[in-house]
PDB file of C-alpha atoms and ligand atoms in Angstrom:
ATOM      1  CA  MET A 283       9.095   6.347  42.403  1.00 86.00           C
ATOM      2  CA  ASP A 284       5.599   5.513  42.647  1.00 90.00           C
ATOM      3  CA  LEU A 285       4.498   4.052  39.444  1.00 92.00           C
ATOM      4  CA  PRO A 286       0.933   1.960  39.121  1.00 90.00           C
ATOM      5  CA  LEU A 287       2.329  -0.542  37.056  1.00 93.00           C
ATOM      6  CA  ARG A 288       5.629  -1.971  36.412  1.00 93.00           C
ATOM      7  CA  MET A 289       5.589  -3.928  32.860  1.00 94.00           C
ATOM      8  CA  ARG A 290       8.650  -5.687  34.404  1.00 94.00           C
ATOM      9  CA  ARG A 291       7.743  -7.792  37.038  1.00 93.00           C
ATOM     10  CA  LEU A 292       6.878 -10.429  34.375  1.00 94.00           C
ATOM     11  CA  ARG A 293       9.986 -10.050  32.847  1.00 95.00           C
ATOM     12  CA  ARG A 294      12.328 -11.388  36.326  1.00 94.00           C
ATOM     13  CA  SER A 295      12.458 -15.265  35.922  1.00 96.00           C
ATOM     14  CA  ALA A 296      12.389 -17.528  32.375  1.00 94.00           C
ATOM     15  CA  GLY A 297       9.475 -19.294  34.091  1.00 95.00           C
ATOM     16  CA  LEU A 298       6.762 -16.581  34.505  1.00 95.00           C
ATOM     17  CA  ARG A 299       7.847 -14.865  31.362  1.00 95.00           C
ATOM     18  CA  ALA A 300       7.053 -18.331  29.412  1.00 93.00           C
ATOM     19  CA  MET A 301       3.388 -18.218  31.272  1.00 95.00           C
ATOM     20  CA  VAL A 302       2.493 -15.311  29.880  1.00 95.00           C
ATOM     21  CA  ARG A 303       4.286 -15.360  26.241  1.00 95.00           C
ATOM     22  CA  GLU A 304       1.281 -14.860  23.883  1.00 96.00           C
ATOM     23  CA  ASN A 305       2.401 -16.597  20.757  1.00 96.00           C
ATOM     24  CA  HIS A 306       4.101 -19.805  20.535  1.00 96.00           C
ATOM     25  CA  ILE A 307       5.905 -21.485  16.772  1.00 97.00           C
ATOM     26  CA  SER A 308       4.932 -25.463  15.818  1.00 97.00           C
ATOM     27  CA  VAL A 309       5.895 -27.502  14.155  1.00 97.00           C
ATOM     28  CA  ASP A 310       2.201 -27.613  13.473  1.00 97.00           C
ATOM     29  CA  ASP A 311       2.176 -24.700  11.765  1.00 97.00           C
ATOM     30  CA  LEU A 312       4.401 -25.607   9.132  1.00 98.00           C
ATOM     31  CA  ILE A 313       3.845 -25.907   5.694  1.00 98.00           C
ATOM     32  CA  LEU A 314       7.693 -27.322   3.388  1.00 98.00           C
ATOM     33  CA  PRO A 315       7.246 -26.541  -0.197  1.00 98.00           C
ATOM     34  CA  LEU A 316       9.448 -28.950  -2.461  1.00 98.00           C
ATOM     35  CA  PHE A 317      10.225 -28.418  -5.953  1.00 96.00           C
ATOM     36  CA  VAL A 318      10.052 -31.514  -9.033  1.00 97.00           C
ATOM     37  CA  GLU A 319      12.127 -30.866 -12.147  1.00 96.00           C
ATOM     38  CA  GLU A 320      11.427 -32.935 -15.110  1.00 96.00           C
ATOM     39  CA  GLY A 321      14.498 -34.727 -17.268  1.00 93.00           C
ATOM     40  CA  ILE A 322      17.650 -34.556 -14.082  1.00 96.00           C
ATOM     41  CA  ASP A 323      19.209 -37.390 -12.695  1.00 96.00           C
ATOM     42  CA  SER A 324      20.386 -35.178  -9.496  1.00 97.00           C
ATOM     43  CA  PRO A 325      18.751 -33.171  -6.923  1.00 97.00           C
ATOM     44  CA  ILE A 326      20.354 -29.325  -9.010  1.00 95.00           C
ATOM     45  CA  PRO A 327      21.046 -26.768  -5.909  1.00 94.00           C
ATOM     46  CA  VAL A 328      19.042 -23.744  -5.864  1.00 92.00           C
ATOM     47  CA  ALA A 329      21.871 -21.175  -6.232  1.00 88.00           C
ATOM     48  CA  SER A 330      20.286 -17.975  -4.434  1.00 89.00           C
ATOM     49  CA  MET A 331      18.648 -19.966  -1.391  1.00 93.00           C
ATOM     50  CA  PRO A 332      21.723 -22.504   0.100  1.00 94.00           C
ATOM     51  CA  GLY A 333      19.682 -25.406   1.318  1.00 95.00           C
ATOM     52  CA  VAL A 334      17.258 -25.836  -1.373  1.00 96.00           C
ATOM     53  CA  TYR A 335      16.926 -28.048  -4.388  1.00 96.00           C
ATOM     54  CA  ARG A 336      15.352 -29.092  -6.646  1.00 95.00           C
ATOM     55  CA  TYR A 337      14.858 -33.176  -7.072  1.00 98.00           C
ATOM     56  CA  PRO A 338      14.091 -35.787  -9.213  1.00 98.00           C
ATOM     57  CA  GLU A 339      11.182 -37.638  -9.380  1.00 98.00           C
ATOM     58  CA  SER A 340      12.679 -40.242  -8.269  1.00 98.00           C
ATOM     59  CA  GLU A 341      13.390 -37.986  -4.813  1.00 98.00           C
ATOM     60  CA  LEU A 342      10.297 -37.350  -4.251  1.00 98.00           C
ATOM     61  CA  ALA A 343       9.271 -39.666  -1.864  1.00 98.00           C
ATOM     62  CA  ALA A 344      12.850 -39.836  -0.026  1.00 98.00           C
ATOM     63  CA  GLN A 345      11.837 -35.884   0.671  1.00 98.00           C
ATOM     64  CA  VAL A 346       8.262 -36.845   1.609  1.00 98.00           C
ATOM     65  CA  ASN A 347       9.339 -40.081   4.157  1.00 98.00           C
ATOM     66  CA  HIS A 348      12.466 -37.253   5.417  1.00 98.00           C
ATOM     67  CA  ALA A 349      10.333 -34.647   6.152  1.00 98.00           C
ATOM     68  CA  TRP A 350       7.579 -36.889   7.752  1.00 98.00           C
ATOM     69  CA  GLN A 351       9.888 -38.559   9.866  1.00 98.00           C
ATOM     70  CA  ARG A 352      10.719 -35.166  11.132  1.00 97.00           C
ATOM     71  CA  GLY A 353       7.131 -33.988  12.662  1.00 97.00           C
ATOM     72  CA  ILE A 354       6.373 -31.983   9.250  1.00 98.00           C
ATOM     73  CA  ARG A 355       2.784 -32.943   8.497  1.00 98.00           C
ATOM     74  CA  ALA A 356       2.318 -30.816   5.471  1.00 98.00           C
ATOM     75  CA  ILE A 357       3.888 -30.736   2.213  1.00 98.00           C
ATOM     76  CA  ILE A 358       3.099 -27.967  -0.671  1.00 98.00           C
ATOM     77  CA  LEU A 359       4.281 -29.308  -4.332  1.00 98.00           C
ATOM     78  CA  PHE A 360       5.372 -27.382  -6.876  1.00 97.00           C
ATOM     79  CA  GLY A 361       6.512 -29.101 -10.919  1.00 96.00           C
ATOM     80  CA  VAL A 362       8.830 -27.674 -12.993  1.00 95.00           C
ATOM     81  CA  SER A 363       7.887 -28.901 -16.033  1.00 95.00           C
ATOM     82  CA  HIS A 364       9.885 -30.336 -19.149  1.00 95.00           C
ATOM     83  CA  HIS A 365       6.521 -30.791 -21.706  1.00 96.00           C
ATOM     84  CA  LYS A 366       5.386 -26.834 -21.475  1.00 96.00           C
ATOM     85  CA  ASP A 367       2.580 -25.983 -23.864  1.00 96.00           C
ATOM     86  CA  ASP A 368       0.489 -22.511 -24.507  1.00 95.00           C
ATOM     87  CA  VAL A 369      -2.598 -23.108 -21.825  1.00 96.00           C
ATOM     88  CA  GLY A 370      -0.233 -25.181 -19.194  1.00 97.00           C
ATOM     89  CA  SER A 371      -2.390 -28.985 -20.691  1.00 97.00           C
ATOM     90  CA  ASP A 372       0.221 -31.606 -18.651  1.00 97.00           C
ATOM     91  CA  THR A 373      -1.711 -29.532 -15.293  1.00 97.00           C
ATOM     92  CA  TRP A 374      -4.839 -31.702 -16.645  1.00 98.00           C
ATOM     93  CA  SER A 375      -3.395 -34.364 -17.663  1.00 97.00           C
ATOM     94  CA  ASP A 376      -3.575 -37.626 -15.194  1.00 96.00           C
ATOM     95  CA  GLN A 377      -0.265 -38.571 -16.318  1.00 97.00           C
ATOM     96  CA  GLY A 378       1.390 -35.409 -15.640  1.00 98.00           C
ATOM     97  CA  LEU A 379       3.340 -33.620 -13.466  1.00 98.00           C
ATOM     98  CA  MET A 380       1.546 -32.819 -10.981  1.00 98.00           C
ATOM     99  CA  VAL A 381      -0.129 -35.311 -10.958  1.00 98.00           C
ATOM    100  CA  ARG A 382       2.752 -37.512 -10.186  1.00 98.00           C
ATOM    101  CA  MET A 383       3.824 -35.738  -7.483  1.00 98.00           C
ATOM    102  CA  ILE A 384       0.126 -35.777  -6.046  1.00 98.00           C
ATOM    103  CA  ARG A 385       0.223 -39.955  -5.995  1.00 98.00           C
ATOM    104  CA  ILE A 386       3.953 -39.957  -4.972  1.00 98.00           C
ATOM    105  CA  ALA A 387       3.605 -38.302  -1.886  1.00 98.00           C
ATOM    106  CA  LYS A 388       0.559 -39.721  -0.879  1.00 98.00           C
ATOM    107  CA  GLN A 389       1.606 -43.202  -1.313  1.00 98.00           C
ATOM    108  CA  THR A 390       4.980 -42.493   0.587  1.00 98.00           C
ATOM    109  CA  ALA A 391       3.377 -40.746   3.265  1.00 98.00           C
ATOM    110  CA  PRO A 392      -0.933 -41.551   3.067  1.00 98.00           C
ATOM    111  CA  ASN A 393      -1.176 -39.092   6.951  1.00 98.00           C
ATOM    112  CA  MET A 394       1.296 -36.521   4.846  1.00 98.00           C
ATOM    113  CA  LEU A 395      -0.943 -33.177   4.478  1.00 98.00           C
ATOM    114  CA  VAL A 396      -0.052 -32.687   0.809  1.00 98.00           C
ATOM    115  CA  ILE A 397      -0.984 -29.630  -1.003  1.00 98.00           C
ATOM    116  CA  SER A 398      -0.734 -28.822  -5.040  1.00 98.00           C
ATOM    117  CA  ASP A 399      -0.104 -25.157  -5.673  1.00 97.00           C
ATOM    118  CA  ASN A 400      -2.186 -24.747  -9.082  1.00 98.00           C
ATOM    119  CA  CYS A 401      -1.496 -22.360 -11.398  1.00 97.00           C
ATOM    120  CA  PHE A 402       0.168 -22.605 -14.922  1.00 96.00           C
ATOM    121  CA  CYS A 403       3.143 -20.668 -15.255  1.00 93.00           C
ATOM    122  CA  GLU A 404       5.878 -23.346 -14.262  1.00 94.00           C
ATOM    123  CA  TYR A 405       3.643 -25.039 -17.770  1.00 96.00           C
ATOM    124  CA  THR A 406       3.846 -22.703 -19.881  1.00 95.00           C
ATOM    125  CA  ASP A 407       6.005 -21.520 -22.333  1.00 93.00           C
ATOM    126  CA  HIS A 408       5.329 -18.167 -22.670  1.00 92.00           C
ATOM    127  CA  GLY A 409       5.885 -18.913 -18.398  1.00 90.00           C
ATOM    128  CA  HIS A 410       2.126 -17.141 -17.862  1.00 92.00           C
ATOM    129  CA  CYS A 411      -0.289 -18.004 -15.252  1.00 93.00           C
ATOM    130  CA  GLY A 412      -2.525 -18.720 -17.821  1.00 94.00           C
ATOM    131  CA  VAL A 413      -3.603 -18.250 -21.419  1.00 95.00           C
ATOM    132  CA  VAL A 414      -2.841 -15.203 -23.007  1.00 94.00           C
ATOM    133  CA  CYS A 415      -4.665 -13.051 -25.652  1.00 91.00           C
ATOM    134  CA  ASP A 416      -3.421 -11.679 -29.198  1.00 88.00           C
ATOM    135  CA  ASP A 417      -3.094  -8.495 -26.635  1.00 88.00           C
ATOM    136  CA  GLY A 418      -0.761 -10.551 -24.440  1.00 86.00           C
ATOM    137  CA  HIS A 419      -2.478 -10.235 -21.659  1.00 91.00           C
ATOM    138  CA  VAL A 420      -3.900 -14.007 -19.541  1.00 93.00           C
ATOM    139  CA  ASP A 421      -7.790 -14.379 -20.213  1.00 95.00           C
ATOM    140  CA  ASN A 422      -9.160 -14.453 -17.050  1.00 95.00           C
ATOM    141  CA  ASP A 423     -12.072 -17.030 -17.697  1.00 96.00           C
ATOM    142  CA  ALA A 424     -10.645 -19.204 -20.465  1.00 96.00           C
ATOM    143  CA  THR A 425      -7.669 -19.700 -17.561  1.00 97.00           C
ATOM    144  CA  LEU A 426     -10.428 -20.590 -15.007  1.00 97.00           C
ATOM    145  CA  ASP A 427     -12.484 -23.315 -17.486  1.00 98.00           C
ATOM    146  CA  ASN A 428      -8.112 -24.579 -17.461  1.00 98.00           C
ATOM    147  CA  LEU A 429      -8.353 -24.067 -13.363  1.00 98.00           C
ATOM    148  CA  GLN A 430     -11.407 -26.635 -13.331  1.00 98.00           C
ATOM    149  CA  LEU A 431      -9.498 -29.195 -15.150  1.00 98.00           C
ATOM    150  CA  GLN A 432      -6.184 -29.245 -12.861  1.00 98.00           C
ATOM    151  CA  VAL A 433      -8.258 -29.458  -9.644  1.00 98.00           C
ATOM    152  CA  LEU A 434     -10.144 -32.324 -10.735  1.00 98.00           C
ATOM    153  CA  ALA A 435      -6.824 -33.606 -12.407  1.00 98.00           C
ATOM    154  CA  ALA A 436      -5.127 -33.089  -8.583  1.00 98.00           C
ATOM    155  CA  ALA A 437      -8.923 -34.886  -6.283  1.00 98.00           C
ATOM    156  CA  ARG A 438      -8.472 -37.791  -8.947  1.00 98.00           C
ATOM    157  CA  ALA A 439      -4.989 -38.135  -7.850  1.00 98.00           C
ATOM    158  CA  GLY A 440      -5.255 -37.574  -4.302  1.00 98.00           C
ATOM    159  CA  VAL A 441      -4.543 -34.376  -3.209  1.00 98.00           C
ATOM    160  CA  ASP A 442      -5.887 -33.073   0.363  1.00 98.00           C
ATOM    161  CA  MET A 443      -5.760 -29.194  -0.611  1.00 98.00           C
ATOM    162  CA  ILE A 444      -6.578 -27.433  -2.726  1.00 98.00           C
ATOM    163  CA  ALA A 445      -4.068 -24.496  -3.307  1.00 98.00           C
ATOM    164  CA  PRO A 446      -4.744 -21.994  -6.344  1.00 97.00           C
ATOM    165  CA  SER A 447      -2.000 -18.932  -7.216  1.00 95.00           C
ATOM    166  CA  GLY A 448      -2.371 -18.086 -10.324  1.00 93.00           C
ATOM    167  CA  MET A 449      -5.094 -14.081  -9.126  1.00 92.00           C
ATOM    168  CA  MET A 450      -7.267 -15.047 -11.977  1.00 94.00           C
ATOM    169  CA  ASP A 451     -10.496 -12.985 -11.065  1.00 95.00           C
ATOM    170  CA  GLY A 452     -12.685 -15.610  -9.628  1.00 97.00           C
ATOM    171  CA  MET A 453     -11.088 -18.310  -9.370  1.00 97.00           C
ATOM    172  CA  ILE A 454     -12.257 -19.713  -5.888  1.00 98.00           C
ATOM    173  CA  ALA A 455     -16.433 -19.857  -7.071  1.00 98.00           C
ATOM    174  CA  ALA A 456     -14.933 -21.911 -10.033  1.00 98.00           C
ATOM    175  CA  ILE A 457     -12.695 -24.161  -8.301  1.00 98.00           C
ATOM    176  CA  ARG A 458     -15.807 -24.938  -5.784  1.00 98.00           C
ATOM    177  CA  GLU A 459     -18.145 -25.693  -8.425  1.00 98.00           C
ATOM    178  CA  ALA A 460     -15.854 -27.752 -10.462  1.00 98.00           C
ATOM    179  CA  LEU A 461     -14.904 -29.613  -7.097  1.00 98.00           C
ATOM    180  CA  ASP A 462     -18.001 -30.498  -5.691  1.00 98.00           C
ATOM    181  CA  SER A 463     -20.048 -31.036  -9.039  1.00 98.00           C
ATOM    182  CA  GLN A 464     -17.421 -33.936  -9.397  1.00 98.00           C
ATOM    183  CA  GLY A 465     -17.802 -35.603  -6.069  1.00 98.00           C
ATOM    184  CA  PHE A 466     -15.178 -33.379  -3.934  1.00 98.00           C
ATOM    185  CA  SER A 467     -17.090 -31.081  -1.584  1.00 98.00           C
ATOM    186  CA  HIS A 468     -14.649 -32.638   0.790  1.00 98.00           C
ATOM    187  CA  ILE A 469     -11.414 -30.821  -0.670  1.00 98.00           C
ATOM    188  CA  PRO A 470     -10.473 -27.705   1.275  1.00 98.00           C
ATOM    189  CA  VAL A 471      -9.691 -24.143  -0.951  1.00 98.00           C
ATOM    190  CA  MET A 472      -6.537 -22.358   0.237  1.00 98.00           C
ATOM    191  CA  SER A 473      -6.012 -19.547  -2.119  1.00 97.00           C
ATOM    192  CA  TYR A 474      -3.124 -17.260  -2.478  1.00 97.00           C
ATOM    193  CA  SER A 475      -5.754 -14.685  -1.840  1.00 95.00           C
ATOM    194  CA  SER A 476      -3.517 -11.642  -1.147  1.00 96.00           C
ATOM    195  CA  LYS A 477      -0.669 -12.169  -3.594  1.00 96.00           C
ATOM    196  CA  PHE A 478       1.363  -9.279  -3.878  1.00 96.00           C
ATOM    197  CA  ALA A 479       3.472  -9.002  -7.859  1.00 94.00           C
ATOM    198  CA  SER A 480       6.746  -8.580  -5.781  1.00 94.00           C
ATOM    199  CA  ALA A 481       9.650  -8.406  -6.436  1.00 93.00           C
ATOM    200  CA  PHE A 482      10.954 -10.568  -3.239  1.00 95.00           C
ATOM    201  CA  TYR A 483       9.883 -13.760  -5.429  1.00 92.00           C
ATOM    202  CA  GLY A 484      13.239 -13.079  -7.567  1.00 85.00           C
ATOM    203  CA  PRO A 485      15.375 -15.970  -6.045  1.00 84.00           C
ATOM    204  CA  PHE A 486      12.116 -18.248  -6.843  1.00 76.00           C
ATOM    205  CA  ARG A 487      11.884 -18.126 -10.439  1.00 75.00           C
ATOM    206  CA  ASP A 488      16.167 -19.394  -9.827  1.00 66.00           C
ATOM    207  CA  ALA A 489      14.530 -22.211  -7.726  1.00 67.00           C
ATOM    208  CA  VAL A 490      11.599 -23.367 -11.021  1.00 71.00           C
ATOM    209  CA  ASP A 491      14.288 -21.837 -13.348  1.00 60.00           C
ATOM    210  CA  SER A 492      12.130 -19.801 -15.300  1.00 64.00           C
ATOM    211  CA  ASN A 493      12.776 -18.103 -18.861  1.00 65.00           C
ATOM    212  CA  PHE A 494      10.186 -15.406 -17.845  1.00 76.00           C
ATOM    213  CA  LYS A 495      10.406 -12.337 -19.248  1.00 72.00           C
ATOM    214  CA  GLY A 496       7.913  -9.951 -18.803  1.00 78.00           C
ATOM    215  CA  ASP A 497       5.972  -9.178 -15.303  1.00 83.00           C
ATOM    216  CA  ARG A 498       2.543 -10.478 -13.849  1.00 87.00           C
ATOM    217  CA  ASN A 499       1.502  -6.817 -12.472  1.00 87.00           C
ATOM    218  CA  ALA A 500      -1.294  -7.433 -14.574  1.00 86.00           C
ATOM    219  CA  TYR A 501      -3.104 -10.245 -12.386  1.00 88.00           C
ATOM    220  CA  GLN A 502      -0.723  -9.831  -9.104  1.00 91.00           C
ATOM    221  CA  MET A 503      -1.066  -7.241  -6.313  1.00 94.00           C
ATOM    222  CA  ASP A 504       0.252  -3.818  -6.344  1.00 96.00           C
ATOM    223  CA  PRO A 505       2.350  -3.732  -3.307  1.00 97.00           C
ATOM    224  CA  ALA A 506       1.235   0.090  -2.523  1.00 98.00           C
ATOM    225  CA  ASN A 507      -2.492  -1.175  -2.151  1.00 97.00           C
ATOM    226  CA  GLY A 508      -3.523  -2.592   1.314  1.00 97.00           C
ATOM    227  CA  ARG A 509      -7.825  -1.980   1.443  1.00 97.00           C
ATOM    228  CA  GLU A 510      -7.745  -3.967  -1.911  1.00 97.00           C
ATOM    229  CA  ALA A 511      -5.368  -6.754   0.182  1.00 97.00           C
ATOM    230  CA  LEU A 512      -8.192  -7.464   2.646  1.00 97.00           C
ATOM    231  CA  ALA A 513     -11.277  -7.041  -0.924  1.00 97.00           C
ATOM    232  CA  GLU A 514      -9.502  -9.353  -2.582  1.00 96.00           C
ATOM    233  CA  SER A 515      -9.512 -11.735   0.656  1.00 97.00           C
ATOM    234  CA  MET A 516     -12.866 -10.471   1.341  1.00 97.00           C
ATOM    235  CA  GLN A 517     -13.688 -11.928  -1.710  1.00 97.00           C
ATOM    236  CA  ASP A 518     -12.473 -15.033  -1.512  1.00 97.00           C
ATOM    237  CA  VAL A 519     -14.603 -15.828   1.558  1.00 98.00           C
ATOM    238  CA  TYR A 520     -17.102 -15.278  -0.402  1.00 97.00           C
ATOM    239  CA  GLU A 521     -16.166 -17.600  -3.014  1.00 98.00           C
ATOM    240  CA  GLY A 522     -15.841 -19.906  -0.783  1.00 97.00           C
ATOM    241  CA  ALA A 523     -12.850 -20.157   0.183  1.00 98.00           C
ATOM    242  CA  ASP A 524     -11.470 -22.399   3.292  1.00 98.00           C
ATOM    243  CA  ILE A 525      -8.038 -20.446   4.384  1.00 98.00           C
ATOM    244  CA  LEU A 526      -7.070 -17.029   3.362  1.00 98.00           C
ATOM    245  CA  MET A 527      -3.261 -16.227   1.960  1.00 98.00           C
ATOM    246  CA  VAL A 528      -0.978 -13.204   2.386  1.00 98.00           C
ATOM    247  CA  LYS A 529       2.838 -13.408   0.527  1.00 97.00           C
ATOM    248  CA  PRO A 530       5.302 -12.726   1.071  1.00 98.00           C
ATOM    249  CA  ALA A 531       4.805 -12.366   4.167  1.00 98.00           C
ATOM    250  CA  LEU A 532       7.784  -9.983   5.555  1.00 97.00           C
ATOM    251  CA  ALA A 533       6.855  -6.642   4.663  1.00 98.00           C
ATOM    252  CA  TYR A 534       3.536  -7.262   4.830  1.00 98.00           C
ATOM    253  CA  LEU A 535       2.458  -8.182   8.227  1.00 98.00           C
ATOM    254  CA  ASP A 536      -0.634  -4.758   8.290  1.00 98.00           C
ATOM    255  CA  VAL A 537      -1.810  -6.717   5.520  1.00 98.00           C
ATOM    256  CA  VAL A 538      -2.408 -10.028   7.276  1.00 98.00           C
ATOM    257  CA  THR A 539      -3.562  -7.681  10.604  1.00 98.00           C
ATOM    258  CA  ASN A 540      -6.124  -6.087   8.427  1.00 98.00           C
ATOM    259  CA  ILE A 541      -7.401  -9.978   7.215  1.00 98.00           C
ATOM    260  CA  ARG A 542      -7.085 -11.330  10.670  1.00 98.00           C
ATOM    261  CA  ALA A 543      -9.042  -8.723  12.310  1.00 98.00           C
ATOM    262  CA  ASN A 544     -12.133  -8.688   9.287  1.00 98.00           C
ATOM    263  CA  THR A 545     -12.318 -12.641   8.780  1.00 97.00           C
ATOM    264  CA  ASP A 546     -12.218 -15.580  10.949  1.00 96.00           C
ATOM    265  CA  ARG A 547     -11.415 -17.965   8.329  1.00 97.00           C
ATOM    266  CA  PRO A 548      -7.698 -19.480   8.952  1.00 98.00           C
ATOM    267  CA  LEU A 549      -4.462 -17.834   7.250  1.00 98.00           C
ATOM    268  CA  ALA A 550      -1.628 -18.480   5.655  1.00 98.00           C
ATOM    269  CA  VAL A 551       1.537 -16.346   5.337  1.00 98.00           C
ATOM    270  CA  TYR A 552       3.863 -17.294   2.438  1.00 98.00           C
ATOM    271  CA  HIS A 553       7.734 -16.939   3.642  1.00 98.00           C
ATOM    272  CA  VAL A 554       9.430 -16.399  -0.409  1.00 97.00           C
ATOM    273  CA  SER A 555      12.349 -17.529  -1.222  1.00 96.00           C
ATOM    274  CA  GLY A 556      13.382 -13.082  -1.392  1.00 96.00           C
ATOM    275  CA  GLU A 557      13.543 -13.451   2.724  1.00 97.00           C
ATOM    276  CA  TYR A 558      14.742 -16.694   2.876  1.00 97.00           C
ATOM    277  CA  ALA A 559      17.518 -16.020   0.482  1.00 96.00           C
ATOM    278  CA  MET A 560      17.910 -12.488   2.899  1.00 97.00           C
ATOM    279  CA  VAL A 561      18.822 -14.394   5.727  1.00 97.00           C
ATOM    280  CA  LYS A 562      20.701 -17.339   4.225  1.00 96.00           C
ATOM    281  CA  ALA A 563      23.707 -14.150   2.920  1.00 96.00           C
ATOM    282  CA  ALA A 564      23.586 -12.542   5.897  1.00 97.00           C
ATOM    283  CA  ALA A 565      24.075 -14.769   8.291  1.00 97.00           C
ATOM    284  CA  ALA A 566      26.217 -16.454   5.883  1.00 96.00           C
ATOM    285  CA  ALA A 567      28.014 -12.642   6.021  1.00 98.00           C
ATOM    286  CA  GLY A 568      28.331 -13.480   9.296  1.00 98.00           C
ATOM    287  CA  VAL A 569      26.243 -10.394  10.259  1.00 98.00           C
ATOM    288  CA  ILE A 570      23.664 -12.409  12.075  1.00 98.00           C
ATOM    289  CA  ASP A 571      22.609 -14.823  14.137  1.00 98.00           C
ATOM    290  CA  GLU A 572      20.799 -16.954  11.319  1.00 98.00           C
ATOM    291  CA  ARG A 573      18.201 -19.164  14.131  1.00 97.00           C
ATOM    292  CA  ALA A 574      17.399 -15.331  16.577  1.00 97.00           C
ATOM    293  CA  VAL A 575      16.106 -14.006  13.755  1.00 98.00           C
ATOM    294  CA  VAL A 576      14.103 -16.757  11.470  1.00 98.00           C
ATOM    295  CA  MET A 577      12.738 -17.442  15.401  1.00 98.00           C
ATOM    296  CA  GLU A 578      11.994 -13.596  15.817  1.00 98.00           C
ATOM    297  CA  THR A 579      10.534 -13.681  12.448  1.00 98.00           C
ATOM    298  CA  ILE A 580       8.098 -17.104  12.135  1.00 98.00           C
ATOM    299  CA  LEU A 581       6.625 -15.571  15.651  1.00 98.00           C
ATOM    300  CA  SER A 582       6.496 -12.308  14.225  1.00 98.00           C
ATOM    301  CA  PHE A 583       3.955 -13.843  11.479  1.00 98.00           C
ATOM    302  CA  LYS A 584       2.141 -15.467  14.579  1.00 98.00           C
ATOM    303  CA  ARG A 585       1.924 -12.246  16.446  1.00 98.00           C
ATOM    304  CA  ALA A 586       0.181 -10.721  12.829  1.00 98.00           C
ATOM    305  CA  GLY A 587      -2.217 -13.204  13.251  1.00 98.00           C
ATOM    306  CA  ALA A 588      -1.099 -15.800  10.737  1.00 98.00           C
ATOM    307  CA  ASP A 589      -2.227 -19.140  11.206  1.00 98.00           C
ATOM    308  CA  LEU A 590       0.017 -21.628   9.132  1.00 98.00           C
ATOM    309  CA  ILE A 591       3.051 -21.278   8.122  1.00 98.00           C
ATOM    310  CA  ILE A 592       4.621 -22.386   3.768  1.00 98.00           C
ATOM    311  CA  THR A 593       8.044 -21.553   4.556  1.00 98.00           C
ATOM    312  CA  TYR A 594      11.602 -22.923   3.172  1.00 98.00           C
ATOM    313  CA  TYR A 595      13.394 -22.906   6.895  1.00 98.00           C
ATOM    314  CA  ALA A 596      10.451 -25.618   7.694  1.00 98.00           C
ATOM    315  CA  HIS A 597      13.394 -28.309   8.618  1.00 98.00           C
ATOM    316  CA  ASP A 598      15.733 -25.997  10.909  1.00 98.00           C
ATOM    317  CA  ILE A 599      12.694 -24.523  12.879  1.00 98.00           C
ATOM    318  CA  VAL A 600      11.696 -28.624  13.740  1.00 98.00           C
ATOM    319  CA  ASP A 601      16.392 -28.300  14.457  1.00 97.00           C
ATOM    320  CA  TRP A 602      15.548 -25.717  16.143  1.00 97.00           C
ATOM    321  CA  LEU A 603      12.607 -26.277  18.146  1.00 96.00           C
ATOM    322  CA  GLU A 604      14.199 -29.892  19.624  1.00 94.00           C
ATOM    323  CA  GLU A 605      17.444 -27.618  20.393  1.00 92.00           C
ATOM    324  CA  GLY A 606      15.472 -25.476  22.294  1.00 83.00           C
ATOM    325  CA  ALA A 607      13.222 -28.095  24.291  1.00 58.00           C
TER     326      ALA A 607
HETATM  327 ZN1   ZN B 170       1.554 -18.607 -11.346  1.00 77.69          ZN
END
């Protein structure tokens, strides 16, 4: 047969396949999420997420140090507050859990990129991501006022990057205004710019022990909407976001590719709890090869256009990269 090009020619040897490989996974791509709960004495396993724990504050330093020693250079901190109120005021207290976590992480590993997840849902007694009005809706602009207080507390504690996840309109502009006016213009903002109201967050609710009963459909995005996801991200670019994000990851790779094609901003994906739990469950049932499936999944994020990957698999990926080398 006379073919002008035979694609298989470049697949015949491992060396040649390596040379024409378009995407690679590196530890530098990874951000490890860490959960800290107040008022506990020992780590509590998250039942639906084997290998993931809620740590007592006294163990945060050991976990940060462990990650640093393994080569992980970025973490994102989530607090599980036992000092909840109706507005989440613990988040802007200079003695609050968010501030304490940041201080511990920076003291332990000064060169670790310490990112704070900036929201209110783990610090409010009703579990919503902000101030709730009499009609039950989250008050966008009142929440922005509190978010400004929160990010300034995080900045004073030494945080390296702010990551607002509440999907409030105007949140990036409000954060930028607060940081810039108080001498923190050097601190970047990674926006959860296209965050969908997703069923894949189910195990995360376990992780943060949320007794949340409602839904967040009035502020998070409809999973049906791809054009709107691009508009959300472009709005955040306009407001000054340094890094954009799509959350969840695997079911939204079309959104990743579309944002990648429309802006030069670095782009993160959040490989969420449900994505992790599904693979763990399938691997435990013996129906898939966990390592192969995870590495293929992470590569798909890179191929789609993601630069940064927030994943509960960070430690495993480090192991697998070392084994592969
Ligand atoms: Zn929230």
